[in-house]
Short mmCIF file of C-alpha atoms in Angstrom, two decimals:
data_model
loop_
_atom_site.label_atom_id
_atom_site.label_comp_id
_atom_site.label_asym_id
_atom_site.label_seq_id
_atom_site.Cartn_x
_atom_site.Cartn_y
_atom_site.Cartn_z
CA UNK A 1 6.30 5.12 -42.45
CA UNK A 2 8.06 8.45 -42.89
CA UNK A 3 6.97 9.65 -39.44
CA UNK A 4 8.66 9.82 -36.05
CA UNK A 5 7.00 7.56 -33.49
CA UNK A 6 7.29 7.94 -29.70
CA UNK A 7 6.03 5.94 -26.74
CA UNK A 8 4.85 8.10 -23.84
CA UNK A 9 4.59 6.54 -20.38
CA UNK A 10 3.05 8.86 -17.79
CA UNK A 11 3.79 6.62 -14.79
CA UNK A 12 5.95 3.47 -14.65
CA UNK A 13 7.25 2.37 -11.26
CA UNK A 14 10.06 2.15 -10.51
CA UNK A 15 12.69 1.22 -13.10
CA UNK A 16 11.20 0.90 -16.59
CA UNK A 17 13.06 -0.52 -19.59
CA UNK A 18 11.51 -0.22 -23.06
CA UNK A 19 12.10 -2.85 -25.79
CA UNK A 20 10.92 -2.90 -29.39
CA UNK A 21 11.37 -6.08 -31.43
CA UNK A 22 13.86 -7.32 -28.87
CA UNK A 23 16.00 -4.15 -28.98
CA UNK A 24 16.49 -2.29 -25.71
CA UNK A 25 15.77 1.39 -26.37
CA UNK A 26 15.64 3.22 -23.05
CA UNK A 27 15.64 2.86 -19.28
CA UNK A 28 13.92 5.31 -16.92
CA UNK A 29 14.77 5.26 -13.22
CA UNK A 30 11.87 7.05 -11.53
CA UNK A 31 8.33 5.85 -10.89
CA UNK A 32 6.78 9.32 -10.63
CA UNK A 33 7.84 11.25 -13.74
CA UNK A 34 6.58 10.78 -17.30
CA UNK A 35 9.07 9.93 -20.05
CA UNK A 36 9.19 9.42 -23.81
CA UNK A 37 11.05 6.86 -25.91
CA UNK A 38 11.53 7.24 -29.67
CA UNK A 39 10.65 4.02 -31.50
CA UNK A 40 11.31 5.19 -35.06
CA UNK A 41 14.61 3.43 -35.82
CA UNK A 42 13.54 0.06 -34.37
CA UNK A 43 10.11 0.00 -36.05
CA UNK A 44 9.46 -2.33 -38.96
CA UNK A 45 6.77 -0.61 -41.07
CA UNK A 46 4.12 -2.89 -42.52
CA UNK A 47 4.97 -5.73 -40.14
CA UNK A 48 3.93 -6.79 -36.66
CA UNK A 49 6.05 -5.08 -34.02
CA UNK A 50 6.40 -6.26 -30.43
CA UNK A 51 6.63 -3.49 -27.84
CA UNK A 52 7.51 -4.50 -24.29
CA UNK A 53 8.15 -2.66 -21.03
CA UNK A 54 10.00 -4.41 -18.21
CA UNK A 55 9.41 -3.02 -14.73
CA UNK A 56 11.62 -3.50 -11.69
CA UNK A 57 9.42 -2.73 -8.68
CA UNK A 58 11.89 -3.74 -5.97
CA UNK A 59 13.04 -1.27 -3.34
CA UNK A 60 16.26 0.31 -4.57
CA UNK A 61 18.17 2.86 -2.49
CA UNK A 62 19.49 4.51 -5.67
CA UNK A 63 15.98 5.36 -6.87
CA UNK A 64 14.00 8.11 -5.06
CA UNK A 65 12.07 8.00 -2.79
CA UNK A 66 13.90 4.94 -1.45
CA UNK A 67 17.13 5.36 0.44
CA UNK A 68 15.92 6.84 3.69
CA UNK A 69 12.52 6.62 5.39
CA UNK A 70 9.47 6.38 3.12
CA UNK A 71 6.29 7.22 5.01
CA UNK A 72 3.88 6.26 2.21
CA UNK A 73 3.26 3.25 -0.02
CA UNK A 74 5.24 2.95 -3.27
CA UNK A 75 3.17 0.79 -5.60
CA UNK A 76 4.76 -0.67 -8.73
CA UNK A 77 3.55 -1.14 -12.28
CA UNK A 78 2.26 0.84 -15.24
CA UNK A 79 -0.28 2.95 -13.37
CA UNK A 80 -0.87 5.96 -15.63
CA UNK A 81 -1.68 6.38 -19.33
CA UNK A 82 0.55 4.89 -22.01
CA UNK A 83 0.19 6.09 -25.58
CA UNK A 84 1.87 6.39 -28.97
CA UNK A 85 2.67 9.84 -30.34
CA UNK A 86 3.17 10.00 -34.14
CA UNK A 87 4.81 13.18 -35.42
CA UNK A 88 6.32 14.56 -38.66
CA UNK A 89 10.09 14.78 -39.08
CA UNK A 90 10.15 18.36 -37.80
CA UNK A 91 7.82 18.58 -34.82
CA UNK A 92 7.06 20.65 -31.71
CA UNK A 93 8.93 19.15 -28.77
CA UNK A 94 7.57 21.52 -26.15
CA UNK A 95 5.40 24.59 -25.67
CA UNK A 96 5.33 26.66 -22.50
CA UNK A 97 3.48 29.89 -21.80
CA UNK A 98 4.60 32.29 -19.05
CA UNK A 99 1.57 34.45 -18.22
CA UNK A 100 1.56 36.93 -15.34
CA UNK A 101 -0.98 39.56 -14.33
CA UNK A 102 0.28 42.03 -16.97
CA UNK A 103 -1.75 40.33 -19.72
CA UNK A 104 1.22 39.26 -21.86
CA UNK A 105 1.52 35.63 -23.00
CA UNK A 106 5.22 34.84 -23.25
CA UNK A 107 5.38 31.79 -25.52
CA UNK A 108 8.43 29.52 -25.67
CA UNK A 109 8.43 26.85 -28.39
CA UNK A 110 11.05 24.13 -28.82
CA UNK A 111 11.16 22.31 -32.16
CA UNK A 112 13.21 19.32 -33.29
CA UNK A 113 14.75 21.36 -36.14
CA UNK A 114 15.34 25.11 -36.55
CA UNK A 115 13.48 25.28 -39.88
CA UNK A 116 9.81 26.11 -40.29
CA UNK A 117 7.31 28.86 -39.54
CA UNK A 118 5.50 29.10 -36.23
CA UNK A 119 1.87 30.23 -36.13
CA UNK A 120 0.34 30.87 -32.70
CA UNK A 121 -3.16 31.74 -31.58
CA UNK A 122 -4.45 32.73 -28.12
CA UNK A 123 -8.11 31.91 -27.42
CA UNK A 124 -10.15 33.36 -24.55
CA UNK A 125 -12.28 31.30 -22.11
CA UNK A 126 -15.27 32.03 -24.40
CA UNK A 127 -13.49 30.67 -27.47
CA UNK A 128 -12.64 34.01 -29.10
CA UNK A 129 -9.26 34.68 -30.71
CA UNK A 130 -7.54 37.43 -28.69
CA UNK A 131 -3.94 37.22 -29.94
CA UNK A 132 -1.93 36.03 -32.95
CA UNK A 133 1.70 35.51 -33.97
CA UNK A 134 3.34 34.27 -37.15
CA UNK A 135 7.07 34.07 -37.78
CA UNK A 136 10.22 32.00 -37.42
CA UNK A 137 11.08 32.95 -33.83
CA UNK A 138 10.74 30.29 -31.13
CA UNK A 139 10.37 32.81 -28.31
CA UNK A 140 7.76 35.53 -28.72
CA UNK A 141 5.29 37.59 -26.69
CA UNK A 142 1.59 38.01 -27.46
CA UNK A 143 -0.18 40.84 -25.59
CA UNK A 144 -3.81 40.17 -24.73
CA UNK A 145 -5.98 43.22 -24.17
CA UNK A 146 -8.28 43.24 -21.13
CA UNK A 147 -6.96 39.86 -20.02
CA UNK A 148 -9.00 38.37 -17.20
CA UNK A 149 -6.89 37.00 -14.38
CA UNK A 150 -6.97 33.46 -13.00
CA UNK A 151 -8.01 33.26 -9.35
CA UNK A 152 -9.80 30.67 -7.21
CA UNK A 153 -13.17 32.44 -7.45
CA UNK A 154 -12.85 32.96 -11.22
CA UNK A 155 -10.45 30.45 -12.81
CA UNK A 156 -10.21 32.04 -16.25
CA UNK A 157 -8.33 29.69 -18.57
CA UNK A 158 -6.89 30.73 -21.93
CA UNK A 159 -5.59 28.41 -24.66
CA UNK A 160 -2.46 28.76 -26.78
CA UNK A 161 -2.36 26.69 -29.98
CA UNK A 162 0.89 26.60 -31.96
CA UNK A 163 1.35 25.17 -35.45
CA UNK A 164 4.73 24.43 -37.01
CA UNK A 165 4.70 24.65 -40.82
CA UNK A 166 7.62 22.90 -42.55
CA UNK A 167 6.28 20.87 -45.47
CA UNK A 168 4.03 19.08 -42.99
CA UNK A 169 2.10 20.64 -40.13
CA UNK A 170 2.54 19.82 -36.46
CA UNK A 171 0.36 21.27 -33.70
CA UNK A 172 0.47 21.58 -29.92
CA UNK A 173 -1.96 23.20 -27.47
CA UNK A 174 -1.47 24.34 -23.89
CA UNK A 175 -3.88 25.88 -21.38
CA UNK A 176 -2.80 28.70 -19.09
CA UNK A 177 -4.03 31.51 -16.87
CA UNK A 178 -2.82 35.08 -16.32
CA UNK A 179 -1.72 35.41 -12.69
CA UNK A 180 1.12 36.38 -10.38
CA UNK A 181 1.91 34.51 -7.17
CA UNK A 182 4.37 35.69 -4.53
CA UNK A 183 5.14 35.04 -0.87
CA UNK A 184 5.98 38.07 1.28
CA UNK A 185 6.92 38.35 4.95
CA UNK A 186 3.27 38.83 5.93
CA UNK A 187 1.73 36.13 3.73
CA UNK A 188 0.81 34.97 0.23
CA UNK A 189 -0.29 37.37 -2.52
CA UNK A 190 -2.19 36.35 -5.66
CA UNK A 191 -2.48 39.01 -8.37
CA UNK A 192 -1.39 41.62 -5.80
CA UNK A 193 -4.11 40.65 -3.30
CA UNK A 194 -3.29 39.01 0.02
CA UNK A 195 -4.84 35.54 -0.10
CA UNK A 196 -5.36 33.08 2.75
CA UNK A 197 -4.40 29.55 1.72
CA UNK A 198 -6.75 26.84 2.95
CA UNK A 199 -5.73 23.42 1.70
CA UNK A 200 -4.96 19.76 2.27
CA UNK A 201 -2.35 17.22 1.24
CA UNK A 202 -3.31 14.79 -1.51
CA UNK A 203 -1.86 11.36 -2.24
CA UNK A 204 -2.67 9.57 -5.50
CA UNK A 205 -3.40 6.10 -4.05
CA UNK A 206 -6.88 4.60 -3.74
CA UNK A 207 -8.24 1.52 -1.91
CA UNK A 208 -7.96 -1.71 -3.90
CA UNK A 209 -6.38 -0.13 -7.01
CA UNK A 210 -3.27 1.55 -5.58
CA UNK A 211 -1.92 4.25 -7.91
CA UNK A 212 -3.88 3.09 -10.98
CA UNK A 213 -6.70 5.64 -10.76
CA UNK A 214 -8.35 6.56 -14.08
CA UNK A 215 -8.97 10.08 -15.33
CA UNK A 216 -12.44 10.42 -13.79
CA UNK A 217 -11.14 9.68 -10.26
CA UNK A 218 -8.21 12.07 -10.69
CA UNK A 219 -10.62 14.85 -11.65
CA UNK A 220 -13.11 13.94 -8.92
CA UNK A 221 -10.48 14.47 -6.21
CA UNK A 222 -10.00 18.10 -7.33
CA UNK A 223 -13.78 18.60 -7.36
CA UNK A 224 -14.10 17.21 -3.81
CA UNK A 225 -11.28 19.41 -2.50
CA UNK A 226 -12.88 22.56 -3.92
CA UNK A 227 -16.62 22.01 -3.57
CA UNK A 228 -17.02 19.58 -0.67
CA UNK A 229 -14.07 20.50 1.57
CA UNK A 230 -13.90 24.23 0.81
CA UNK A 231 -10.21 24.34 -0.14
CA UNK A 232 -8.53 26.85 -2.42
CA UNK A 233 -5.13 25.07 -2.43
CA UNK A 234 -3.68 21.55 -2.45
CA UNK A 235 -0.22 20.21 -1.64
CA UNK A 236 0.80 17.27 -3.82
CA UNK A 237 2.35 14.66 -1.54
CA UNK A 238 5.10 14.07 -2.51
CA UNK A 239 5.57 13.71 -6.26
CA UNK A 240 4.35 14.93 -9.66
CA UNK A 241 0.63 14.17 -9.95
CA UNK A 242 -1.52 12.98 -12.83
CA UNK A 243 -1.96 15.52 -15.63
CA UNK A 244 -5.74 15.08 -15.23
CA UNK A 245 -5.66 16.07 -11.56
CA UNK A 246 -3.56 19.16 -12.29
CA UNK A 247 -5.80 20.11 -15.21
CA UNK A 248 -8.90 19.86 -13.03
CA UNK A 249 -7.26 21.99 -10.32
CA UNK A 250 -6.78 24.70 -12.96
CA UNK A 251 -10.43 24.45 -14.01
CA UNK A 252 -11.87 24.38 -10.49
CA UNK A 253 -9.68 27.17 -9.09
CA UNK A 254 -7.27 25.26 -6.85
CA UNK A 255 -3.75 26.56 -6.25
CA UNK A 256 -1.20 23.72 -6.39
CA UNK A 257 1.92 23.48 -4.25
#
C-alpha cells in the first residue's frame, strides 16, 4: 500500500490482455516486445488479488510478423520472464547511457515526476568508482578518465547506478561500454579500427520447448557463438531477443545486429 505496482511481461505471444480482479487493464499486440502494465488502481491491498493474462495465439494478419510470408515458427504463450515491479510514487522510468570512444558517459534519466534529486555513479569493470553526478538535471554527462574501450577481444563493461531522492529512494542500474561503431564504404570500423565481422544468425527457439528457454540457455548460446564457433558478431533473427542473451553478448564480446 502506498506504492506503485507494475506487471512486467518480457514475452507474451501474440495478443496479451491483462486483467486484475476482473478489470481489463491493458492489451499488447506483439509477441516479441516486452511491456509493462500498472496495477496500482485495481489492487486491493490486504486482500487476495487475482491477476490473469489472456493470450490470443492465432495467426492474425494485423499483428507482425503475420500478414505476408513467415519463414520461421511463431510459438504462442508466456515464454519469457514475468515479474512484479514495486516502486515509490516518484520513480525512475528509464535510464540510458550513450557512451562512445571519447570516454564520456552521457546519461539520460526519465522520472515519473519532475521533482527530486538525481545521484549517479559510474563504476569501472574492477568495481571502482570513476565518475559521480548529483543534481536535479535529467540529462547530464560524466567524463571518465582513461576509459577502457569495449571491443570483442576486451569487452570492458562499466556500470551506471542512478538514485532518485524524493522522500523515498528509487534506484536503477544499467551496464554499458565505451565504443564507436560505424560503417564506411570499405567496411565496418569499431573504435576507429577496421574490423572484420564474422557471425551467424540466431533464432530463440529450442527443440521440445519452443521459445520458452530459461536464462541459462539464453546465456549459453552467446558462449557457444563466441568460444565454440569463433564468432565476433550475431544477427538476431528476426526480433528483439531475451535480455539475458543480449547481456551475455556484451560480456563475451559479441557485436549484435
